[in-house]
PDB file of C-alpha atoms in Angstrom:
ATOM      1  CA  MET A   1      21.783 185.236  61.894  1.00  0.00           C
ATOM      2  CA  PHE A   2      19.731 188.259  60.887  1.00  0.00           C
ATOM      3  CA  ARG A   3      17.569 190.031  63.495  1.00  0.00           C
ATOM      4  CA  HIS A   4      14.440 192.058  62.792  1.00  0.00           C
ATOM      5  CA  ILE A   5      12.909 193.953  65.714  1.00  0.00           C
ATOM      6  CA  VAL A   6       9.857 196.183  65.346  1.00  0.00           C
ATOM      7  CA  LEU A   7       8.182 198.378  67.951  1.00  0.00           C
ATOM      8  CA  PHE A   8       4.625 199.299  66.948  1.00  0.00           C
ATOM      9  CA  ARG A   9       3.183 202.246  68.904  1.00  0.00           C
ATOM     10  CA  VAL A  10      -0.551 201.563  68.545  1.00  0.00           C
ATOM     11  CA  HIS A  11      -2.747 204.629  67.994  1.00  0.00           C
ATOM     12  CA  ASP A  12      -4.824 205.689  70.990  1.00  0.00           C
ATOM     13  CA  ASP A  13      -8.137 205.230  69.161  1.00  0.00           C
ATOM     14  CA  VAL A  14      -7.533 201.488  68.639  1.00  0.00           C
ATOM     15  CA  SER A  15      -9.733 199.463  70.998  1.00  0.00           C
ATOM     16  CA  GLY A  16      -8.418 196.860  73.404  1.00  0.00           C
ATOM     17  CA  ALA A  17     -10.242 194.155  71.440  1.00  0.00           C
ATOM     18  CA  GLU A  18      -8.617 195.286  68.186  1.00  0.00           C
ATOM     19  CA  LEU A  19      -5.223 195.299  69.900  1.00  0.00           C
ATOM     20  CA  GLU A  20      -5.762 191.671  70.970  1.00  0.00           C
ATOM     21  CA  ARG A  21      -6.812 190.668  67.430  1.00  0.00           C
ATOM     22  CA  THR A  22      -3.757 192.441  66.036  1.00  0.00           C
ATOM     23  CA  VAL A  23      -1.377 190.619  68.374  1.00  0.00           C
ATOM     24  CA  SER A  24      -3.023 187.308  67.405  1.00  0.00           C
ATOM     25  CA  ALA A  25      -2.662 188.124  63.699  1.00  0.00           C
ATOM     26  CA  LEU A  26       1.005 189.042  64.117  1.00  0.00           C
ATOM     27  CA  ARG A  27       1.651 185.824  66.036  1.00  0.00           C
ATOM     28  CA  ALA A  28      -0.075 183.792  63.301  1.00  0.00           C
ATOM     29  CA  LEU A  29       2.204 185.373  60.698  1.00  0.00           C
ATOM     30  CA  GLY A  30       5.065 183.506  62.352  1.00  0.00           C
ATOM     31  CA  ASP A  31       3.489 180.214  61.226  1.00  0.00           C
ATOM     32  CA  GLU A  32       3.653 181.285  57.580  1.00  0.00           C
ATOM     33  CA  ILE A  33       7.275 182.388  57.313  1.00  0.00           C
ATOM     34  CA  GLU A  34      10.701 180.785  57.635  1.00  0.00           C
ATOM     35  CA  ALA A  35      11.867 182.445  60.841  1.00  0.00           C
ATOM     36  CA  VAL A  36      14.293 180.820  63.267  1.00  0.00           C
ATOM     37  CA  SER A  37      12.315 182.487  66.059  1.00  0.00           C
ATOM     38  CA  TRP A  38       9.230 184.700  66.079  1.00  0.00           C
ATOM     39  CA  ASN A  39       8.015 186.498  69.192  1.00  0.00           C
ATOM     40  CA  VAL A  40       5.187 189.020  69.447  1.00  0.00           C
ATOM     41  CA  GLU A  41       4.178 190.555  72.783  1.00  0.00           C
ATOM     42  CA  VAL A  42       2.634 193.724  74.154  1.00  0.00           C
ATOM     43  CA  SER A  43       5.306 195.713  75.985  1.00  0.00           C
ATOM     44  CA  LEU A  44       5.056 195.695  79.766  1.00  0.00           C
ATOM     45  CA  ASP A  45       6.016 199.394  79.747  1.00  0.00           C
ATOM     46  CA  SER A  46       3.034 201.517  78.699  1.00  0.00           C
ATOM     47  CA  ARG A  47       4.369 204.951  79.690  1.00  0.00           C
ATOM     48  CA  LYS A  48       4.540 206.010  76.030  1.00  0.00           C
ATOM     49  CA  GLY A  49       1.319 204.212  75.045  1.00  0.00           C
ATOM     50  CA  ARG A  50       0.564 200.685  73.950  1.00  0.00           C
ATOM     51  CA  VAL A  51       3.495 199.106  72.131  1.00  0.00           C
ATOM     52  CA  ILE A  52       3.596 195.749  70.350  1.00  0.00           C
ATOM     53  CA  VAL A  53       7.078 194.225  70.182  1.00  0.00           C
ATOM     54  CA  GLU A  54       7.962 191.914  67.277  1.00  0.00           C
ATOM     55  CA  ASP A  55      11.325 190.195  67.767  1.00  0.00           C
ATOM     56  CA  THR A  56      12.374 187.897  64.943  1.00  0.00           C
ATOM     57  CA  ALA A  57      15.482 185.965  63.971  1.00  0.00           C
ATOM     58  CA  PHE A  58      16.131 184.759  60.429  1.00  0.00           C
ATOM     59  CA  ALA A  59      18.877 182.394  59.293  1.00  0.00           C
ATOM     60  CA  ASP A  60      20.264 185.072  56.985  1.00  0.00           C
ATOM     61  CA  ALA A  61      19.428 188.248  55.093  1.00  0.00           C
ATOM     62  CA  ALA A  62      18.048 186.231  52.163  1.00  0.00           C
ATOM     63  CA  ALA A  63      15.415 184.658  54.442  1.00  0.00           C
ATOM     64  CA  PHE A  64      14.548 188.145  55.685  1.00  0.00           C
ATOM     65  CA  ASP A  65      14.169 189.380  52.099  1.00  0.00           C
ATOM     66  CA  ARG A  66      11.771 186.501  51.359  1.00  0.00           C
ATOM     67  CA  PHE A  67       9.786 187.443  54.476  1.00  0.00           C
ATOM     68  CA  ARG A  68       9.507 191.061  53.340  1.00  0.00           C
ATOM     69  CA  ALA A  69       8.122 189.933  49.966  1.00  0.00           C
ATOM     70  CA  HIS A  70       5.695 187.377  51.471  1.00  0.00           C
ATOM     71  CA  PRO A  71       2.051 188.298  50.713  1.00  0.00           C
ATOM     72  CA  ALA A  72       0.989 187.733  54.342  1.00  0.00           C
ATOM     73  CA  HIS A  73       3.692 190.140  55.548  1.00  0.00           C
ATOM     74  CA  ILE A  74       2.704 192.760  52.988  1.00  0.00           C
ATOM     75  CA  ALA A  75      -0.953 192.518  54.039  1.00  0.00           C
ATOM     76  CA  ILE A  76      -0.295 192.874  57.766  1.00  0.00           C
ATOM     77  CA  ALA A  77       2.268 195.640  57.172  1.00  0.00           C
ATOM     78  CA  ASP A  78      -0.412 197.617  55.323  1.00  0.00           C
ATOM     79  CA  TYR A  79      -2.806 197.084  58.240  1.00  0.00           C
ATOM     80  CA  MET A  80      -0.184 198.046  60.846  1.00  0.00           C
ATOM     81  CA  ALA A  81       0.525 201.262  58.913  1.00  0.00           C
ATOM     82  CA  ARG A  82      -3.108 202.276  59.485  1.00  0.00           C
ATOM     83  CA  ILE A  83      -3.220 201.566  63.237  1.00  0.00           C
ATOM     84  CA  SER A  84       0.303 202.359  64.434  1.00  0.00           C
ATOM     85  CA  ASP A  85       3.588 204.151  64.066  1.00  0.00           C
ATOM     86  CA  TRP A  86       6.684 201.960  64.206  1.00  0.00           C
ATOM     87  CA  TRP A  87      10.425 201.780  64.634  1.00  0.00           C
ATOM     88  CA  VAL A  88      12.535 199.025  63.107  1.00  0.00           C
ATOM     89  CA  GLY A  89      15.916 197.640  64.060  1.00  0.00           C
ATOM     90  CA  ASP A  90      17.476 195.221  61.541  1.00  0.00           C
ATOM     91  CA  TYR A  91      20.978 193.880  62.007  1.00  0.00           C
ATOM     92  CA  HIS A  92      23.325 190.959  61.440  1.00  0.00           C
ATOM     93  CA  ALA A  93      23.846 189.305  64.823  1.00  0.00           C
ATOM     94  CA  ARG A  94      27.424 188.708  65.834  1.00  0.00           C
ATOM     95  CA  ASP A  95      28.532 185.197  66.708  1.00  0.00           C
ATOM     96  CA  ASN A  96      29.455 185.258  70.382  1.00  0.00           C
TER      97      ASN A  96
END
């Protein structure tokens, strides 16, 4: 299992309506890719600003690589680069 977690810190000048549209667009991306699980939520903790959490599991690194090259991912990544800063955590999950 390969995990991909992204924290998007949305810029302060982004409206609440645009934030909602962005979350909807990120959720819809999950319907276009081959993820084992795809979760997108706004963080409950807003002390450091508005943060969108994307928590994804892929079957393996090859599936993740296909996701990264997917045109829908590239398009939304370009958009997210304009409205947010982000931190990424990618790792191979251990079998427990």
